[in-house]
Coordinates of C-alpha atoms in Angstrom, one line a residue:
M258 CA -18.7 -13.1 14.3
Q259 CA -21.1 -11.7 12.3
T260 CA -20.4 -10.8 8.7
Q261 CA -23.0 -8.9 6.1
T262 CA -24.9 -10.9 3.0
Q263 CA -26.0 -8.4 0.4
T264 CA -25.5 -8.2 -2.9
V265 CA -23.9 -5.6 -5.5
T266 CA -23.7 -5.0 -9.3
H267 CA -20.8 -4.7 -11.0
A268 CA -21.1 -4.6 -15.0
D269 CA -25.0 -5.1 -14.6
R270 CA -24.6 -8.2 -12.8
P271 CA -25.8 -9.1 -9.2
L272 CA -22.7 -10.8 -7.1
A273 CA -23.4 -11.9 -3.8
W274 CA -21.2 -9.6 -0.8
E275 CA -20.4 -12.2 1.5
G276 CA -18.2 -12.4 4.3
F277 CA -17.4 -9.1 4.8
C278 CA -17.6 -7.4 8.0
T279 CA -18.5 -4.0 7.1
G280 CA -21.5 -3.2 4.2
P281 CA -20.8 -2.5 0.5
Q282 CA -22.1 1.4 0.6
V283 CA -19.8 4.2 -0.6
L284 CA -20.5 7.3 -0.7
S285 CA -20.3 8.6 -4.2
G286 CA -18.8 12.0 -5.4
A287 CA -21.9 13.8 -4.9
Q288 CA -23.0 12.7 -2.3
L289 CA -19.5 13.2 -0.1
D290 CA -20.1 16.7 -1.5
A291 CA -23.1 17.0 -0.3
L292 CA -21.8 16.2 3.3
A293 CA -19.2 18.5 3.0
T294 CA -21.6 21.5 2.9
R295 CA -23.4 20.3 5.1
L296 CA -21.2 20.0 7.7
L297 CA -18.3 22.7 6.5
G298 CA -20.2 25.0 4.3
L299 CA -17.9 23.7 1.6
G300 CA -17.7 22.3 -1.4
L301 CA -15.2 19.7 -2.4
A302 CA -12.8 21.9 -4.3
G303 CA -13.8 24.4 -0.8
V304 CA -12.2 21.6 1.1
E305 CA -9.0 20.7 -0.3
A306 CA -8.3 24.5 0.0
A307 CA -8.8 24.8 2.9
A308 CA -7.0 21.7 4.3
R309 CA -4.1 22.8 3.0
T310 CA -4.0 25.0 5.6
E311 CA -5.6 23.6 8.2
L312 CA -4.8 19.9 8.6
V313 CA -0.7 20.8 8.9
P314 CA 1.5 16.9 7.9
Y315 CA 3.3 16.4 11.2
P316 CA 6.0 13.5 11.5
A317 CA 5.7 11.6 14.4
A318 CA 7.5 8.5 16.5
R319 CA 4.8 6.0 17.3
G320 CA 4.6 7.6 21.0
A321 CA 6.2 10.6 20.7
V322 CA 2.7 12.6 20.4
P323 CA -0.8 11.6 21.7
A324 CA -2.1 9.7 19.2
I325 CA -5.6 9.2 17.3
V326 CA -5.2 6.2 15.3
L327 CA -7.9 6.0 12.1
G328 CA -7.2 2.7 10.0
S329 CA -9.6 3.3 7.0
A330 CA -9.6 2.1 3.9
T331 CA -8.9 5.1 1.4
T332 CA -10.7 5.2 -1.9
L333 CA -6.7 6.8 -3.5
K334 CA -6.1 2.9 -3.4
K335 CA -9.6 1.8 -5.2
C336 CA -9.8 -0.5 -2.5
Y337 CA -13.4 -1.2 -2.4
E338 CA -12.8 -1.6 -6.5
A339 CA -10.2 -4.1 -5.1
D340 CA -12.5 -6.5 -2.9
V341 CA -15.0 -5.9 -5.9
A342 CA -12.6 -8.0 -8.9
H343 CA -12.2 -10.4 -6.7
L344 CA -15.9 -10.8 -6.6
V345 CA -16.2 -10.3 -10.5
E346 CA -13.3 -13.1 -10.5
G347 CA -14.0 -15.8 -8.3
T348 CA -11.5 -15.7 -6.3
P349 CA -11.0 -15.0 -1.8
P350 CA -12.1 -11.2 -1.4
D351 CA -9.1 -9.8 1.2
D352 CA -12.0 -7.7 2.8
F353 CA -9.6 -4.9 3.6
A354 CA -11.9 -2.5 5.5
T355 CA -11.6 -4.6 7.7
Y356 CA -8.2 -5.9 8.0
N357 CA -6.8 -2.1 7.1
E358 CA -8.8 -1.3 11.1
A359 CA -7.8 -4.2 12.6
R360 CA -4.3 -4.4 11.8
A361 CA -4.2 -0.2 12.4
V362 CA -4.0 -1.0 16.2
H363 CA -0.5 -2.2 16.2
L364 CA 0.5 1.4 15.4
A365 CA -0.7 2.9 18.6
A366 CA 1.3 3.9 21.0
P367 CA -0.1 2.9 25.1
G368 CA -3.3 5.2 26.2
D369 CA -3.8 6.1 21.9
L370 CA -7.1 6.2 20.3
V371 CA -8.5 3.5 18.1
V372 CA -11.0 3.1 16.2
G373 CA -12.8 1.2 14.5
R374 CA -16.5 -1.3 13.7
T375 CA -15.7 -4.6 13.8
E376 CA -15.1 -8.0 15.8
P377 CA -11.2 -8.3 14.5
W378 CA -10.4 -4.7 15.7
R379 CA -12.4 -5.2 18.6
Q380 CA -10.3 -8.5 19.5
A381 CA -7.7 -6.5 18.2
V382 CA -7.6 -3.8 20.7
A383 CA -8.6 -5.9 23.0
G384 CA -5.1 -7.2 23.6
S385 CA -3.4 -3.8 23.5
A386 CA -2.8 -0.7 25.6
A387 CA -4.4 1.9 24.0
E388 CA -8.5 2.8 23.7
P389 CA -10.7 1.9 21.7
V390 CA -13.1 4.4 20.1
E391 CA -16.3 1.7 18.3
V392 CA -18.2 3.4 15.8
P393 CA -21.4 1.2 15.5
E394 CA -22.2 1.8 11.4
L395 CA -21.1 -0.6 9.7
R396 CA -23.2 -0.2 5.9
H397 CA -20.8 1.5 4.6
Y398 CA -17.1 0.3 3.2
Y399 CA -14.9 3.0 4.4
L400 CA -14.8 4.2 8.9
T401 CA -14.3 7.7 7.6
H402 CA -17.6 6.8 5.2
A403 CA -19.1 5.9 8.8
L404 CA -17.7 8.7 10.3
L405 CA -19.6 11.0 8.1
T406 CA -22.6 9.8 8.2
L407 CA -22.7 9.3 11.7
A408 CA -21.7 13.2 11.7
A409 CA -24.3 14.6 9.0
Q410 CA -27.0 12.4 11.1
S411 CA -26.2 13.8 14.6
P412 CA -27.0 16.6 16.3
A413 CA -25.5 20.5 16.2
D414 CA -24.5 20.3 20.2
A415 CA -25.1 16.6 20.5
P416 CA -22.7 14.6 18.4
A417 CA -22.9 10.7 18.4
A418 CA -20.9 8.7 21.1
P419 CA -17.7 8.0 19.2
L420 CA -17.6 11.2 17.8
A421 CA -17.7 13.0 20.7
R422 CA -14.7 10.8 22.1
L423 CA -12.7 12.5 19.6
L424 CA -13.9 15.7 20.7
R425 CA -13.2 15.7 24.1
Q426 CA -9.5 14.5 23.2
L427 CA -8.5 16.9 20.9
R428 CA -9.9 19.6 23.1
Q429 CA -8.2 18.3 25.7
A430 CA -4.5 17.5 23.9
P431 CA -4.9 20.1 21.1
G432 CA -1.3 18.0 19.8
T433 CA -2.8 14.7 19.1
I434 CA -1.9 13.7 15.9
V435 CA -4.5 11.6 13.9
R436 CA -2.9 8.8 12.3
L437 CA -4.6 7.4 8.9
F438 CA -3.6 5.9 5.8
A439 CA -4.1 8.6 3.6
L440 CA -4.8 12.2 3.4
D441 CA -7.7 11.4 0.5
P442 CA -10.9 13.6 0.2
E443 CA -13.2 11.7 2.4
A444 CA -10.6 12.2 5.4
R445 CA -10.6 15.6 4.3
V446 CA -14.0 16.4 5.4
L447 CA -13.8 14.8 8.5
L448 CA -10.6 15.7 10.2
L449 CA -12.1 19.2 8.9
W450 CA -15.3 18.9 10.7
L451 CA -13.5 17.6 13.7
K452 CA -10.5 20.3 13.9
R453 CA -13.2 23.4 13.4
T454 CA -16.0 21.5 16.1
A455 CA -13.5 21.1 18.3
G456 CA -12.2 24.5 18.4
L457 CA -8.4 23.8 17.2
E458 CA -6.6 26.4 14.8
R459 CA -4.8 23.4 12.9
L460 CA -5.1 19.8 13.3
R461 CA -1.8 17.3 13.2
V462 CA -2.0 14.9 10.9
D463 CA 0.7 11.4 10.4
A464 CA -0.4 11.6 6.6
N465 CA 1.7 12.9 3.5
G466 CA 0.5 16.3 2.4
Q467 CA -2.1 16.4 -0.1
E468 CA 0.3 16.3 -3.4
V469 CA 2.7 14.0 -2.5
A470 CA -0.5 12.1 -1.5
E471 CA -2.6 12.5 -5.2
R472 CA -0.9 13.6 -7.8
W473 CA 2.5 11.8 -7.1
N474 CA 2.0 8.7 -5.3
R475 CA 1.0 7.0 -8.6
K476 CA 3.2 4.4 -11.2
T477 CA 3.1 7.1 -13.6
T478 CA 4.9 9.4 -11.4
L479 CA 8.1 7.4 -13.3
Y480 CA 7.1 7.1 -16.4
P481 CA 6.8 9.4 -19.8
T482 CA 3.5 9.5 -22.1
V483 CA 4.0 7.5 -24.8
E484 CA 3.2 10.8 -26.3
E485 CA 5.7 11.9 -24.6
A486 CA 8.2 9.7 -25.1
A487 CA 7.4 9.3 -29.5
E488 CA 9.0 12.9 -29.2
L489 CA 12.4 12.2 -28.8
P490 CA 14.0 11.0 -31.8
P491 CA 14.7 7.7 -32.1
P492 CA 18.6 6.5 -30.8
A493 CA 20.9 5.0 -32.4
A494 CA 21.2 1.1 -33.2
A495 CA 24.6 1.8 -30.9
A496 CA 22.7 4.1 -28.3
D497 CA 23.3 3.2 -24.3
P498 CA 20.0 2.3 -24.2
Y499 CA 21.2 3.5 -20.0
E500 CA 21.0 7.2 -21.8
L501 CA 17.9 6.5 -24.0
L502 CA 16.1 5.8 -20.6
A503 CA 18.1 9.2 -19.1
A504 CA 16.3 10.7 -21.5
E505 CA 13.6 9.5 -21.0
A506 CA 13.2 9.9 -17.2
R507 CA 13.7 13.7 -18.3
R508 CA 9.9 13.7 -19.6
T509 CA 8.2 12.1 -16.8
P510 CA 6.3 13.7 -14.1
F511 CA 8.6 13.8 -11.6
T512 CA 12.0 14.8 -13.6
R513 CA 10.2 17.8 -15.1
E514 CA 9.0 19.0 -12.0
F515 CA 11.9 18.9 -9.4
G516 CA 14.9 17.7 -11.5
V517 CA 15.7 15.0 -10.3
L518 CA 16.6 11.9 -12.2
L519 CA 15.5 8.4 -10.3
P520 CA 16.7 4.6 -11.5
R521 CA 14.0 3.0 -13.2
L522 CA 13.6 0.8 -15.5
P523 CA 11.8 1.2 -19.4
G524 CA 7.7 1.9 -19.4
Y525 CA 5.3 4.0 -20.3
S526 CA 2.6 5.9 -18.7
V527 CA -1.0 4.7 -20.9
T528 CA -3.3 7.1 -19.6
R529 CA -7.1 6.7 -19.8
A530 CA -8.4 10.8 -19.4
G531 CA -10.0 12.0 -22.6
A532 CA -9.2 8.9 -24.0
D533 CA -11.9 6.3 -26.5
A534 CA -11.6 3.0 -27.4
A535 CA -9.2 3.4 -30.0
V536 CA -7.3 6.0 -28.3
M537 CA -6.6 3.9 -25.6
R538 CA -6.0 1.3 -28.4
R539 CA -3.2 3.1 -30.0
R540 CA -1.5 4.2 -26.7
V541 CA -1.1 0.5 -25.8
H542 CA 0.1 -0.5 -28.7
G543 CA 2.4 2.7 -28.7
A544 CA 4.0 1.7 -25.6
A545 CA 4.5 -1.5 -26.4
R546 CA 6.0 -0.6 -29.6
L547 CA 8.8 2.2 -28.2
L548 CA 9.6 -1.0 -25.6
R549 CA 10.8 -3.2 -28.7
E550 CA 12.0 -0.9 -30.6
R551 CA 14.4 1.0 -28.3
Y552 CA 15.3 -1.3 -26.0
G553 CA 14.5 -4.6 -28.0
L554 CA 12.3 -5.9 -25.7
P555 CA 10.2 -9.1 -25.9
L556 CA 7.7 -9.1 -23.0
G557 CA 6.1 -6.3 -21.2
C558 CA 4.3 -6.0 -17.9
F559 CA 0.7 -3.8 -16.7
K560 CA 0.5 -2.3 -14.2
P561 CA -2.4 -0.3 -13.1
A562 CA -0.9 3.0 -11.5
E563 CA -3.1 2.6 -8.3
A564 CA -3.1 -0.6 -7.1
L565 CA -2.6 -2.4 -4.2
T566 CA 0.1 -4.7 -3.6
G567 CA 1.0 -6.0 -6.3
S568 CA -2.8 -7.0 -7.8
R569 CA -4.2 -6.8 -11.2
I570 CA -1.0 -6.8 -12.8
R571 CA -0.2 -8.8 -16.0
T572 CA 3.0 -10.2 -16.7
G573 CA 4.7 -11.6 -19.0
V574 CA 2.7 -10.5 -22.1
P575 CA 3.8 -10.6 -25.3
L576 CA 4.8 -7.0 -27.1
D577 CA 4.4 -8.0 -30.7
D578 CA 1.1 -10.3 -30.3
P579 CA -1.9 -7.4 -30.9
A580 CA -4.2 -9.5 -29.6
A581 CA -2.6 -9.6 -26.4
L582 CA -2.6 -5.7 -26.0
D583 CA -6.1 -5.2 -27.4
A584 CA -7.3 -7.0 -24.3
L585 CA -5.0 -4.6 -22.3
A586 CA -6.4 -1.9 -24.3
R587 CA -10.1 -3.3 -23.1
Q588 CA -8.7 -3.8 -19.8
A589 CA -8.0 -0.5 -19.2
M590 CA -11.5 0.8 -20.7
E591 CA -13.8 -1.5 -18.9
T592 CA -11.8 -0.4 -15.0
E593 CA -11.3 3.6 -16.0
E594 CA -7.6 3.9 -14.4
D595 CA -4.6 4.4 -15.8
Y596 CA -1.8 1.7 -16.2
V597 CA 2.3 1.9 -16.9
L598 CA 3.9 -1.2 -19.6
E599 CA 7.3 -1.9 -18.9
A600 CA 10.1 -4.3 -18.9
H601 CA 8.8 -7.4 -18.4
T602 CA 11.4 -8.1 -15.2
D603 CA 13.1 -11.8 -13.9
Y604 CA 14.4 -10.4 -10.9
L605 CA 17.4 -12.4 -9.5
R606 CA 16.1 -14.1 -7.2
H607 CA 17.7 -15.8 -3.7
S608 CA 16.4 -19.1 -1.6
V609 CA 15.9 -20.1 1.4
E610 CA 14.3 -23.2 3.5
G611 CA 11.2 -23.8 1.5
Y612 CA 10.5 -20.0 -0.3
E613 CA 12.4 -18.9 -3.6
F614 CA 12.5 -14.5 -2.7
I615 CA 12.7 -12.2 -6.1
L616 CA 15.4 -9.4 -5.4
A617 CA 12.8 -6.3 -4.8
P618 CA 13.9 -4.5 -1.9
S619 CA 11.4 -1.8 -0.2
T620 CA 13.3 1.3 1.1
H621 CA 11.2 3.4 4.4
V622 CA 10.2 7.1 4.9
V623 CA 9.3 6.8 8.0
A624 CA 8.3 10.3 10.7
G625 CA 9.7 12.6 8.3
E626 CA 12.9 10.5 7.7
L627 CA 14.9 7.7 5.9
A628 CA 13.7 5.0 7.4
E629 CA 17.3 3.4 8.7
G630 CA 17.9 -0.8 6.8
G631 CA 15.3 -2.0 4.4
T632 CA 13.3 -5.3 3.8
V633 CA 12.9 -7.4 1.0
Q634 CA 9.2 -8.8 0.2
I635 CA 7.8 -12.2 1.0
T636 CA 6.0 -12.1 -2.5
R637 CA 2.7 -14.4 -4.0
G638 CA 3.1 -14.4 -7.7
S639 CA 2.7 -10.5 -7.9
V640 CA 1.4 -10.0 -4.5
W641 CA 2.6 -8.5 -1.9
E642 CA 2.3 -10.8 1.2
G643 CA 4.8 -9.7 4.3
S644 CA 8.1 -8.0 5.0
V645 CA 12.0 -9.1 6.0
Y646 CA 13.9 -6.4 7.9
V647 CA 17.3 -6.1 7.0
D648 CA 20.5 -3.8 6.8
E649 CA 23.3 -3.1 4.9
E650 CA 25.7 -6.1 7.6
T651 CA 22.6 -8.5 6.8
C652 CA 21.0 -7.9 3.2
G653 CA 24.2 -10.6 1.9
R654 CA 21.8 -12.9 3.6
F655 CA 19.3 -12.2 0.9
G656 CA 21.7 -12.4 -2.2
I657 CA 21.8 -8.6 -1.9
D658 CA 25.3 -6.8 -2.7
P659 CA 25.5 -4.1 -0.1
E660 CA 26.5 -1.8 -2.7
V661 CA 23.4 -1.8 -4.9
F662 CA 21.4 -1.4 -1.1
R663 CA 23.0 1.3 -0.5
G664 CA 21.9 2.7 -4.6
V665 CA 18.4 1.7 -3.2
R666 CA 18.7 3.7 -0.3
A667 CA 20.6 6.9 -2.3
G668 CA 17.3 6.4 -4.5
M669 CA 15.0 7.0 -1.6
A670 CA 17.3 9.5 -0.1
G671 CA 16.4 11.5 -3.4
L672 CA 13.2 11.6 -3.5
L673 CA 13.0 12.6 0.0
G674 CA 14.9 15.3 -0.9
A675 CA 12.9 16.1 -4.0
F676 CA 9.9 16.7 -1.9
E677 CA 11.9 18.3 1.2
G678 CA 14.8 19.6 0.2
G679 CA 15.2 23.6 -2.2
G680 CA 12.9 25.3 0.3
R681 CA 10.4 23.3 -0.7
S682 CA 7.9 20.9 2.0
L683 CA 5.7 18.8 0.7
G684 CA 4.9 16.9 3.5
F685 CA 6.7 13.8 2.8
V686 CA 6.2 12.3 6.5
K687 CA 5.6 8.1 5.9
G688 CA 5.8 6.0 2.3
G689 CA 7.8 3.4 0.7
V690 CA 9.3 2.5 -2.1
D691 CA 9.3 -1.0 -4.1
F692 CA 12.9 -1.5 -6.2
A693 CA 14.1 -4.6 -8.9
I694 CA 17.1 -5.9 -9.5
A695 CA 16.6 -7.2 -11.9
R696 CA 17.6 -9.0 -15.3
I697 CA 15.1 -7.5 -18.2
G698 CA 16.9 -8.4 -21.8
G699 CA 17.4 -7.1 -25.1
R700 CA 20.0 -4.4 -25.4
F701 CA 20.3 -4.4 -21.8
G702 CA 22.1 -8.0 -22.0
D703 CA 22.3 -10.5 -19.2
T704 CA 23.8 -6.8 -16.7
P705 CA 20.6 -6.5 -13.9
V706 CA 19.2 -2.9 -13.6
V707 CA 18.3 -2.0 -10.2
G708 CA 15.0 0.5 -10.2
M709 CA 12.1 1.7 -8.5
Q710 CA 8.5 -0.3 -9.6
D711 CA 5.8 0.9 -7.1
L712 CA 5.9 4.5 -4.7
N713 CA 3.3 3.5 -1.8
L714 CA 3.5 7.2 -0.6
S715 CA 0.9 6.2 2.2
S716 CA 0.9 4.2 5.1
N717 CA 2.5 0.2 3.7
G718 CA 3.3 -3.2 4.7
A719 CA 6.2 -2.1 6.2
E720 CA 5.0 -0.1 8.6
Y721 CA 4.1 -3.5 10.6
V722 CA 7.5 -5.6 10.0
R723 CA 9.2 -1.8 11.9
A724 CA 6.6 -1.4 13.7
F725 CA 6.6 -5.0 15.2
L726 CA 10.7 -5.4 14.8
A727 CA 10.7 -1.9 17.5
Q728 CA 8.2 -4.5 19.8
A729 CA 10.6 -6.7 19.9
R730 CA 13.9 -5.0 20.4
E731 CA 11.8 -3.5 23.2
A732 CA 11.4 -7.5 24.8
H733 CA 15.0 -7.9 23.9
G734 CA 16.2 -5.1 25.8
G735 CA 16.5 -2.8 23.3
D736 CA 19.0 -5.0 21.3
R737 CA 20.0 -4.0 18.1
R738 CA 20.3 -7.3 16.6
I739 CA 17.4 -8.7 16.8
Y740 CA 15.7 -8.9 13.0
A741 CA 12.0 -9.7 12.0
A742 CA 9.8 -10.4 9.6
T743 CA 5.6 -10.3 9.5
K744 CA 3.5 -12.6 6.8
V745 CA 0.5 -12.0 5.6
V746 CA -1.7 -15.5 6.0
R747 CA -5.0 -16.6 5.5
P748 CA -7.2 -18.0 7.5
V749 CA -10.1 -20.4 7.0
R750 CA -13.5 -19.7 8.3
G751 CA -13.7 -19.3 11.9
T752 CA -10.4 -18.6 13.1
D753 CA -10.5 -15.7 14.7
L754 CA -7.2 -13.4 16.6
R755 CA -8.0 -15.6 19.7
R756 CA -7.3 -19.0 18.0
L757 CA -4.5 -18.2 16.2
K758 CA -2.7 -16.9 18.8
A759 CA -3.4 -19.7 20.9
A760 CA -1.8 -21.9 18.5
A761 CA 1.2 -19.6 16.8
E762 CA 2.2 -17.9 19.9
E763 CA 4.3 -20.7 21.8
D764 CA 7.6 -20.6 22.8
A765 CA 10.6 -21.5 21.0
P766 CA 14.2 -20.5 21.9
G767 CA 15.0 -17.8 20.3
R768 CA 12.7 -17.0 18.6
W769 CA 9.5 -14.5 19.1
T770 CA 6.4 -14.8 18.0
R771 CA 3.8 -12.6 17.5
V772 CA 0.3 -13.2 15.7
L773 CA -1.4 -9.0 14.6
T774 CA -4.5 -9.3 13.6
S775 CA -6.7 -12.2 12.4
V776 CA -9.8 -11.0 10.5
S777 CA -11.8 -15.1 9.9
G778 CA -11.9 -16.2 6.6
R779 CA -9.8 -13.5 4.6
W780 CA -6.4 -12.4 6.2
G781 CA -4.4 -12.0 9.2
M782 CA -0.7 -11.1 9.3
V783 CA 1.7 -12.9 12.5
G784 CA 5.8 -11.9 13.0
V785 CA 8.9 -13.3 14.3
A786 CA 11.9 -11.9 15.6
G787 CA 15.4 -13.5 16.2
P788 CA 19.0 -12.8 16.0
C789 CA 18.5 -13.5 11.8
P790 CA 16.5 -12.1 9.2
R791 CA 17.7 -14.6 7.3
Q792 CA 16.5 -17.5 9.8
A793 CA 13.2 -14.5 10.8
A794 CA 11.9 -15.4 7.6
E795 CA 12.0 -19.1 7.2
D796 CA 10.7 -19.3 10.7
I797 CA 7.6 -17.1 9.9
L798 CA 7.5 -19.8 7.4
A799 CA 7.2 -23.3 8.7
L800 CA 5.1 -20.6 11.0
E801 CA 2.1 -20.4 8.3
Q802 CA 3.4 -23.6 7.3
R803 CA 2.4 -25.7 10.7
L804 CA -1.0 -23.3 11.3
H805 CA -1.8 -24.8 7.2
T806 CA -1.1 -28.0 8.3
A807 CA -3.5 -27.4 11.5
G808 CA -6.1 -26.4 9.4
L809 CA -6.4 -22.5 10.5
L810 CA -4.7 -21.5 6.9
R811 CA -6.2 -21.6 3.3
T812 CA -2.9 -21.6 1.8
S813 CA 1.1 -22.5 2.5
L814 CA 3.4 -20.9 0.6
R815 CA 5.8 -24.2 1.3
Q816 CA 3.4 -25.6 0.5
A817 CA 2.0 -24.8 -2.7
P818 CA 4.9 -22.7 -4.1
E819 CA 4.3 -20.4 -7.0
P820 CA 5.5 -18.1 -9.6
C821 CA 6.8 -15.0 -8.0
G822 CA 7.6 -13.4 -11.2
A823 CA 6.0 -9.5 -11.0

């Protein structure tokens, strides 16, 4: 498999960009603005305004309408920065740009167009019934950046071949929907150019509206700032902590806007905007003091507001340790991001053979509606590594009380109703929310609390277990008693999709196994389906261990279990 060998610079330090399928070039804001002006005659502010009327969030289930699947990584989730952070730390990067393009193939229905660039993507699309649209541009990390560069370099009357194929699709089938990870600024420029060049009045997109994607798709949505929370009078010693939590919730951005209280944990936003080192230090220390004084909490959890899959989270932060808090403030200054400091969670847990699940269920919106069931997460430390589909009838097999499961789904319904009710529609067509079922101690004692922890209001990992589940049920004659699990795996170098499929997809009674994606040396995904979600979970963990023992994977949760706190 062809990979890139280049150098990137981070904080004046050269880093080897090795083993990636794409290059490290990323368009700057100024370069993107210049491209927008050249292609559309609009600056980025004009693009944002135009996209609100010309790009229409359109909920459509897989196969319901023709689709173009554009599996680009997104700047909104700082995918490039996440890979560079791994290089800085000396840990294996994910190569998110490559794996997202490759795994997006599984969101395509037969006949859909799937856009990509790399060998893992080619192998994935070769095993599907979708039509590949290959982009011969590997210098850029983001697929959207590669396509915009091609568009700018093409004569106006002779667009490059992949662009010409997309334009032909839009002209022949104007109702085509574009499925993408997120409607970020570069995607807006690209889709507006495609729409206008194709001569369409509107272009349908399977992505959330701009306000959902950019304003609300952040952990800070659920937390008041330190300054806002400090305006509340100090609580009485005997005050109900849940009443205080609700009072603070009324000062969160979400509740101020929509008047809806969402289930949440104690915590505060630590905003980077306009803060120098002294201000950031004061905010971090202020958040820690509020958690100690108001809720009696000894430990916190420090999270980037827009990180991927639980990465770069600092757990178990001692809230009375000035040095530890100063280090968090320095981290926020260095990465130039907003963070939240929330209660450290001691998740309730449930064991299956060889693994202990934390109780962090997720619920989802699919095609603009509250999706059936939900998922329990497979995690390594604080990082998401897979999903198991459950419903109210089977959640108890993972230690989740059905009443709690109904409450989790009600919380997601409240979020959906806020965005799409009361006479307003923000174009919320897809997304997921992670919940915690956990003890946090302090004034809450040993009673478990249930709260939203993370908003993933874009494409998310659960889309793949749901797509895989639909395929498995179809293969079993539409049997809705089939359940499924998907798992992120870490292939060794040289383990491409063909090799992993040959090793994994063996017939077994009552089990339906598929390899969805493999990016050699980086990232892969496997799936197992069967008549019981607990059994599916145990089977997929056993599959990972078998592939690890065979020398095809770098790691295995069963081989080297790690703590699952987050």
